[in-house]
XYZ file of C-alpha atoms in Angstrom:
389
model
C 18.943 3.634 -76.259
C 16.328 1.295 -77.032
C 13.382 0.003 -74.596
C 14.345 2.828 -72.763
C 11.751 5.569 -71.046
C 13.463 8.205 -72.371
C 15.814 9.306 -75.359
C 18.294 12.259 -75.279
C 19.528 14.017 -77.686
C 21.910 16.572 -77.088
C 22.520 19.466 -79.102
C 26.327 20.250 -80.272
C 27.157 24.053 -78.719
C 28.133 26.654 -81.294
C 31.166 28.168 -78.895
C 32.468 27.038 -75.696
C 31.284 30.983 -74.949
C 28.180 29.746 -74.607
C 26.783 28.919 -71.209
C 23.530 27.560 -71.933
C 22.400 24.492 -73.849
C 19.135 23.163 -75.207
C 18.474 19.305 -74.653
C 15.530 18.475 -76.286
C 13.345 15.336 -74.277
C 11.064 13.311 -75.489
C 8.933 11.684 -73.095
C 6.552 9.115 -73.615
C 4.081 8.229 -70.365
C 2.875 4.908 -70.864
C 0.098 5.399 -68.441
C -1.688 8.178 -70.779
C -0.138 7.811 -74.019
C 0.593 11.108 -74.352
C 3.783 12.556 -76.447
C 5.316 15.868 -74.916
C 8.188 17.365 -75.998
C 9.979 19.491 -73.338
C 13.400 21.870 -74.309
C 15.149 22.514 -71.025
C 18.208 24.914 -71.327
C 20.676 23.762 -68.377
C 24.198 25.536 -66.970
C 26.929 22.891 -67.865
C 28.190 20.162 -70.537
C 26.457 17.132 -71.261
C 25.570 16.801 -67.359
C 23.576 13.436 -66.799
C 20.002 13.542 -66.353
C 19.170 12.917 -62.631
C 16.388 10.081 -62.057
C 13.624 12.392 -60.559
C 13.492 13.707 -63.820
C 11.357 10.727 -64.549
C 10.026 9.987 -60.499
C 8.664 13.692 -60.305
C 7.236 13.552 -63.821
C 3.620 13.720 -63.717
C 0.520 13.039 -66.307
C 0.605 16.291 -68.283
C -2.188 18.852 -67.359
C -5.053 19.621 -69.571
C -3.965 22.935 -71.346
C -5.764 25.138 -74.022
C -5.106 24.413 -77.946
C -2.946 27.960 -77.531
C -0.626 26.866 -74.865
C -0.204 23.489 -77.010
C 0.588 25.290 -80.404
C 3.340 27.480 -78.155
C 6.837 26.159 -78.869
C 8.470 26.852 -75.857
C 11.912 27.881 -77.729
C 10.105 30.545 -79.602
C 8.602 31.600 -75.317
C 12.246 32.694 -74.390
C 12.547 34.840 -77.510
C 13.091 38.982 -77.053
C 9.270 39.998 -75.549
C 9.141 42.230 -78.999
C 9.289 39.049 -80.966
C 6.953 37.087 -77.857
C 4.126 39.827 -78.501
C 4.250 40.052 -82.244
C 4.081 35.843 -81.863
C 1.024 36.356 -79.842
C -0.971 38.919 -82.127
C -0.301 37.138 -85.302
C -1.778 33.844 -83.157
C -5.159 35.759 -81.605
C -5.062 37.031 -85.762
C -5.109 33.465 -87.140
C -7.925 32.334 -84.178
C -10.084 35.111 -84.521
C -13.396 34.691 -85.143
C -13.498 36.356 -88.726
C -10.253 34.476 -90.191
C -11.532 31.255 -88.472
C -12.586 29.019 -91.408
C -14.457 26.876 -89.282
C -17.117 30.108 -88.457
C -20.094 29.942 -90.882
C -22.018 32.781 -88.635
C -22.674 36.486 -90.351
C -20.566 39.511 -90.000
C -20.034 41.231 -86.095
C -19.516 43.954 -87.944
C -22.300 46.894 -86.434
C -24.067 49.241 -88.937
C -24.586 52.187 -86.891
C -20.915 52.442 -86.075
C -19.237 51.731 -89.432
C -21.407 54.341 -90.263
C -21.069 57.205 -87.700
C -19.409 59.563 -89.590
C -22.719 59.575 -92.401
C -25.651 59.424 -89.577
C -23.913 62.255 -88.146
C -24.034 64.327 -91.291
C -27.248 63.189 -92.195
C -28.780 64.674 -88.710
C -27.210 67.961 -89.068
C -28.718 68.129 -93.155
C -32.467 67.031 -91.676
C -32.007 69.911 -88.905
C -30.817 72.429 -91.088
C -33.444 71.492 -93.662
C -36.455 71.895 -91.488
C -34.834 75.020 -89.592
C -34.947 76.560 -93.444
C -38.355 75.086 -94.336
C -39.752 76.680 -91.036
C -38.159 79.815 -91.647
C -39.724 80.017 -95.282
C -43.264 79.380 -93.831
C -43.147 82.097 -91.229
C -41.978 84.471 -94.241
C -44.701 83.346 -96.575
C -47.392 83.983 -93.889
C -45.644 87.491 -92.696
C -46.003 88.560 -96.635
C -49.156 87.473 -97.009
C -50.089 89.506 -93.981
C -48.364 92.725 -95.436
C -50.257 92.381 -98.105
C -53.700 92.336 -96.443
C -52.091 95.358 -94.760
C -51.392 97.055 -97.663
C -54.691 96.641 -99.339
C -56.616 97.465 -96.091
C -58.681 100.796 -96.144
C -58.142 101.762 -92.810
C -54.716 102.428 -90.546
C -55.137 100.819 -87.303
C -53.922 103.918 -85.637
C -56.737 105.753 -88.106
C -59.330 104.087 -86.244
C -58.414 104.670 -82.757
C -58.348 108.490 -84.263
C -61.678 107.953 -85.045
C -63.040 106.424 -81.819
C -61.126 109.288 -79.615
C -62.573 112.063 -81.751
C -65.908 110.814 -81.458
C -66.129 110.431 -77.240
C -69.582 111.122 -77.363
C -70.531 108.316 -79.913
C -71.544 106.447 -77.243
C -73.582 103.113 -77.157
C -76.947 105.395 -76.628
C -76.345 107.717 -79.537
C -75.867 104.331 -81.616
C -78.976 103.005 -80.771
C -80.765 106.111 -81.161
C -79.285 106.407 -85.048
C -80.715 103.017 -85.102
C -84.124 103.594 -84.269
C -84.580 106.832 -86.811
C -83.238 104.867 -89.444
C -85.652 101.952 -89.041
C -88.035 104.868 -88.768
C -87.109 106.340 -91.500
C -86.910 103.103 -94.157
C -89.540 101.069 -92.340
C -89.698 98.219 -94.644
C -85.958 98.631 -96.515
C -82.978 96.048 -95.404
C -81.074 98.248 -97.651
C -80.597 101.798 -98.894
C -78.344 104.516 -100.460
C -75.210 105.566 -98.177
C -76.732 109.260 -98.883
C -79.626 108.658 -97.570
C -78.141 106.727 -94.453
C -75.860 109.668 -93.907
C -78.450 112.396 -93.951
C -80.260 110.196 -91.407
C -76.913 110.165 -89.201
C -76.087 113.742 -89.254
C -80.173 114.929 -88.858
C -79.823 112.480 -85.140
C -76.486 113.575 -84.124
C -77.689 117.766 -84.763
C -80.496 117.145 -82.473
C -78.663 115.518 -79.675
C -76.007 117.426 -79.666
C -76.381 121.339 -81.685
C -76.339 121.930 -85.548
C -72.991 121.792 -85.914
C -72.323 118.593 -84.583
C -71.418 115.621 -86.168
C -69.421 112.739 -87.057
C -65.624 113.562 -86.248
C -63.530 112.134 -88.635
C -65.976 111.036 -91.247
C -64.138 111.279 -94.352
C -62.282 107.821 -92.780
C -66.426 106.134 -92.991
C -66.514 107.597 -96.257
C -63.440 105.914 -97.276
C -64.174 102.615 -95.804
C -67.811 103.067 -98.174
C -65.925 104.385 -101.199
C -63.230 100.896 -101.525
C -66.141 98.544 -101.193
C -67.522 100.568 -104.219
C -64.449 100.144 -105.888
C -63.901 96.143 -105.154
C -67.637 95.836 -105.820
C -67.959 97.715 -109.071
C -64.125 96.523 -110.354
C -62.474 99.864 -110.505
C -59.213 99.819 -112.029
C -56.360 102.499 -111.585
C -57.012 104.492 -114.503
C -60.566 104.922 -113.537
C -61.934 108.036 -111.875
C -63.030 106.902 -108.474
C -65.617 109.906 -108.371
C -67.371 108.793 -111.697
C -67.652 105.401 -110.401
C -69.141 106.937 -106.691
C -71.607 108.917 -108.979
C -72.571 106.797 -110.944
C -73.033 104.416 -108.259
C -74.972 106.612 -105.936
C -78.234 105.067 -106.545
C -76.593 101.418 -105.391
C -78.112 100.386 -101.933
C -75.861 99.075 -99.462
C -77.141 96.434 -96.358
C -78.261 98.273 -93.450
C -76.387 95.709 -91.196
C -73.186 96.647 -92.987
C -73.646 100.452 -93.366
C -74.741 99.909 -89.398
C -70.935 97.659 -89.159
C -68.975 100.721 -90.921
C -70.549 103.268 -88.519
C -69.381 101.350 -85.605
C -65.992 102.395 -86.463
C -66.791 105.023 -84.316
C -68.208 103.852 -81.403
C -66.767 105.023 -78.739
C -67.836 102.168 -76.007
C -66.670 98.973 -74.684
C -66.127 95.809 -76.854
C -69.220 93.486 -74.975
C -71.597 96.612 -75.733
C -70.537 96.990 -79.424
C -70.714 93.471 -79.566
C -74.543 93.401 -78.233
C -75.366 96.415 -80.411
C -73.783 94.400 -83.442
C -75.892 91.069 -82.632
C -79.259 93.340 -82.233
C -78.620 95.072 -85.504
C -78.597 91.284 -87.118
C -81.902 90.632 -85.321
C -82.995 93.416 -86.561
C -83.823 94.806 -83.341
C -82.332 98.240 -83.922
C -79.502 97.984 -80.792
C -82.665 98.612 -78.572
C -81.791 96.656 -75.378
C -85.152 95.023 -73.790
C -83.587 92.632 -71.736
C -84.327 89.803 -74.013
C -81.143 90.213 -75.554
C -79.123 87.463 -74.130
C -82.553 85.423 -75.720
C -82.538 86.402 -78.921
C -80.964 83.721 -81.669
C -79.512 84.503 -84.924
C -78.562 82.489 -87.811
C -75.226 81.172 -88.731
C -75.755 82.228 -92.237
C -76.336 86.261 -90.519
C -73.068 85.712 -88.501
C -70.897 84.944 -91.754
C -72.229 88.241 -93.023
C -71.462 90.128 -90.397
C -68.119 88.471 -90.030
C -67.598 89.359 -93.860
C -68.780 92.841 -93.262
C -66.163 93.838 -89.979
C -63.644 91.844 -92.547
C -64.447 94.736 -95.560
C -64.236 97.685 -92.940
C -60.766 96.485 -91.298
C -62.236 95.379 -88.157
C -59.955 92.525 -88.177
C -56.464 92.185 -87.092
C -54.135 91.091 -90.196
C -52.976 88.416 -88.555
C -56.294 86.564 -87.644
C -57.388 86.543 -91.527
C -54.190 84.361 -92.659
C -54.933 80.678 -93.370
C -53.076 77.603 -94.442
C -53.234 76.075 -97.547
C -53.255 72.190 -98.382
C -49.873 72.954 -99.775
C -47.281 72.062 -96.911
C -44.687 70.341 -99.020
C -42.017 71.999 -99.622
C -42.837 74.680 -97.813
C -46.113 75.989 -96.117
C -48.224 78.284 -98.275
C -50.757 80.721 -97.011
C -54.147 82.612 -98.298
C -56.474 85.408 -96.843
C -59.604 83.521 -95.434
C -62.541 83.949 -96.434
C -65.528 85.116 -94.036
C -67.313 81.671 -93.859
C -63.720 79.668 -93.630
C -62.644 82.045 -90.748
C -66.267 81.546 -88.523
C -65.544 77.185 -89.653
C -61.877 78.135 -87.838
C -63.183 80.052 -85.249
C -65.924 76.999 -84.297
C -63.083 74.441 -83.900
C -60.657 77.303 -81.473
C -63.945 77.413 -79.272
C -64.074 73.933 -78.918
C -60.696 73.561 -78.067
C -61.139 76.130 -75.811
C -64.011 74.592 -74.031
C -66.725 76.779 -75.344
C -70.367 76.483 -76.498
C -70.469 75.937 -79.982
C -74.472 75.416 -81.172
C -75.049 72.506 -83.438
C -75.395 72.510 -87.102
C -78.668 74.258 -87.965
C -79.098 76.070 -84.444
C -79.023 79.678 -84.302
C -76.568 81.493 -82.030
C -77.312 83.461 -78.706
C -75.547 86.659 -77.844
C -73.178 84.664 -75.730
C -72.278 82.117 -79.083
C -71.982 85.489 -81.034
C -69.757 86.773 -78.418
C -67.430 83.793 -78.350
C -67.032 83.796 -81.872
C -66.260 87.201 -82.445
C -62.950 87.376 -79.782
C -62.354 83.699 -80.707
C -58.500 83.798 -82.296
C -59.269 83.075 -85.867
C -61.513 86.251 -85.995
C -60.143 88.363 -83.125
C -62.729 91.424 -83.696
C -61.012 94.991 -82.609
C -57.880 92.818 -81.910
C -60.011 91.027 -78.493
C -59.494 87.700 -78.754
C -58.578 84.624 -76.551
C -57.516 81.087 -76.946
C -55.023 78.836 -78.099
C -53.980 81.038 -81.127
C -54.579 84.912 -79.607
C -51.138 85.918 -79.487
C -50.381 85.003 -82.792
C -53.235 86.064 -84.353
C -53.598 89.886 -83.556
């Protein structure tokens, strides 16, 4: 009716079945102007409206811009219809949908993409596990090879050195002495005449028929430096090359490295013996040893010389190359590039290293000889030993 608070308007039922009614309310509240519309399903036909209806009726609570949007005849709806009401609702007020939202994506890059950072760890494992085990079989064939091509068996050489128990450090110095004597003024001579010199000391220490046990494995070690030397090729006859060659003279330092194959004496004597025979002090032992210096440009040599008679391990002789990429190359080092490696293991090592342009005490020669990047008679320590003999 008009000027009234309220108007009614009642809904017609379907069936007389029917128990409940909607009556739909509108309410107006003069005191804060707000509209609510209110459906209130009531037991009964077309009962009056009691009064405290309107006496209990209070300013409508503040209520979120969901629970406005809710029609409250769609609320008593099946709970299957409710939640699908409520999911299509948080769809249309989500973030993403919301045209209102200028801001980026949510979206996170590592997770969309799991599945491909996944993958790609398992391809960069695999990759270097391959790459790794390519370098370890480029150096082991490169260390075959130096195997292959060596003159001497390690098991040869400890032949030699147990056949020749009496070789001892005095014997060496005494060969020494009567070949100085014998070539006063010569750094080098024939291997003929070094060898009659050697077999003239050893018959008057120890009988005429005494000498060198195992000799043939000396001459061998003499005969392939010949052949790199002179270029011998397989079709050549190694014995016209030796003949013809028999008038070559060979360093006494190296013929005096060759015949310490075998020595039959600790490695810190041979080692002293070796460092005298590069002062050219003939292994004679005057207590000024440990004073004595020698020059780095002597030490190469000798290195180069225990290098030609396979007094190196294999594995010590194997360098890197600049080449890492794809995969790790390898090369046999050269004398001079293995005594530059073996400087760098003694510092890292903590070890006296001279400066550039000093000469090197027995203790310096020492060091570099059992340092792991020349590992002489497989004795070697530091950072790389294991690997290296």
């Amino acid at each position: 009716m008009p000027g009234s608070a309220a108007t009614r308007v009642v809904s017609q039922p379907c069936s007389r079945e029917r128990l409940f009614r909607s009556v739909r309310y509108n309410i107006t509240s003069t005191s804060s102007r707000n509209y609510t519309t209110l459906n209130i399903p009531f037991r009964g036909h077309d009962k009056p409206l009691q009064n405290t209806i309107f006496t209990n009726l209070r300013a409508p609570r503040p209520q979120s811009s969901l629970a406005n949007n809710i029609n409250p005849i769609e609320a008593l709806q099946t709970p299957h219809q409710s939640r699908t009401f409520s999911s299509k609702e948080k769809s249309s007020k989500s973030p993403r949908n919301d045209p209102q939202n200028t801001g980026g994506d949510d979206s996170n890059l590592f997770l969309d993409n799991i599945g491909k950072v996944f993958l790609g760890a398992i391809a960069t494992v695999v990759l270097l596990l391959v790459r790794s085990s390519k370098g370890t079989t480029n150096r082991e064939n490169k260390r075959i090879e130096v195997e292959t091509k060596s003159l001497l068996d390690p098991l040869e050489i400890d032949d030699l050195r147990l056949a020749n128990e009496e070789f001892s450090e005095d014997v060496f110095r005494t060969i020494y002495k009567n070949v100085r004597d014998a070539f006063p003024s010569k750094d080098a001579v024939r291997y003929l005449d070094f060898v009659s010199v050697v077999v003239q000391t050893m018959r008057e220490l120890f009988g005429e028929e005494y000498t060198v046990q195992f000799g043939h494995l000396i001459d061998r070690v003499i005969i392939g430096v010949m052949e790199k030397d002179g270029g011998v090729g397989d079709d050549d006859n190694v014995g016209d090359v030796i003949n013809d060659r028999t008038e070559d003279e060979l360093p006494l330092s190296f013929l005096f490295a060759v015949l310490s194959l075998a020595l039959n004496s600790p490695v810190s004597l041979r080692v002293e013996l070796l460092y005298n025979v590069l002062n050219d002090r003939g292994g004679i032992d005057d207590g000024n040893a440990s004073t004595a210096i020698v020059l780095k440009d002597d030490i190469v040599k000798m290195v180069d010389y225990l290098q030609k008679s396979c007094q190196l391990p294999s594995g010590a002789q194997i360098l890197e190359t600049q080449e890492k990429y794809p995969i790790q190359t390898y090369k046999v080092g050269t004398a001079k590039e293995l005594v530059a490696k073996a400087h760098d293991d003694l510092i890292e090592v903590g070890r006296h290293v001279p400066e550039e342009g000093k000469g090197y005490s027995l203790e310096d020669f020492n060091n570099l000889l059992r340092s792991s990047y020349i590992c002489a008679w497989g004795e070697c320590y530091g950072p790389n030993s294991l690997k290296k003999k």
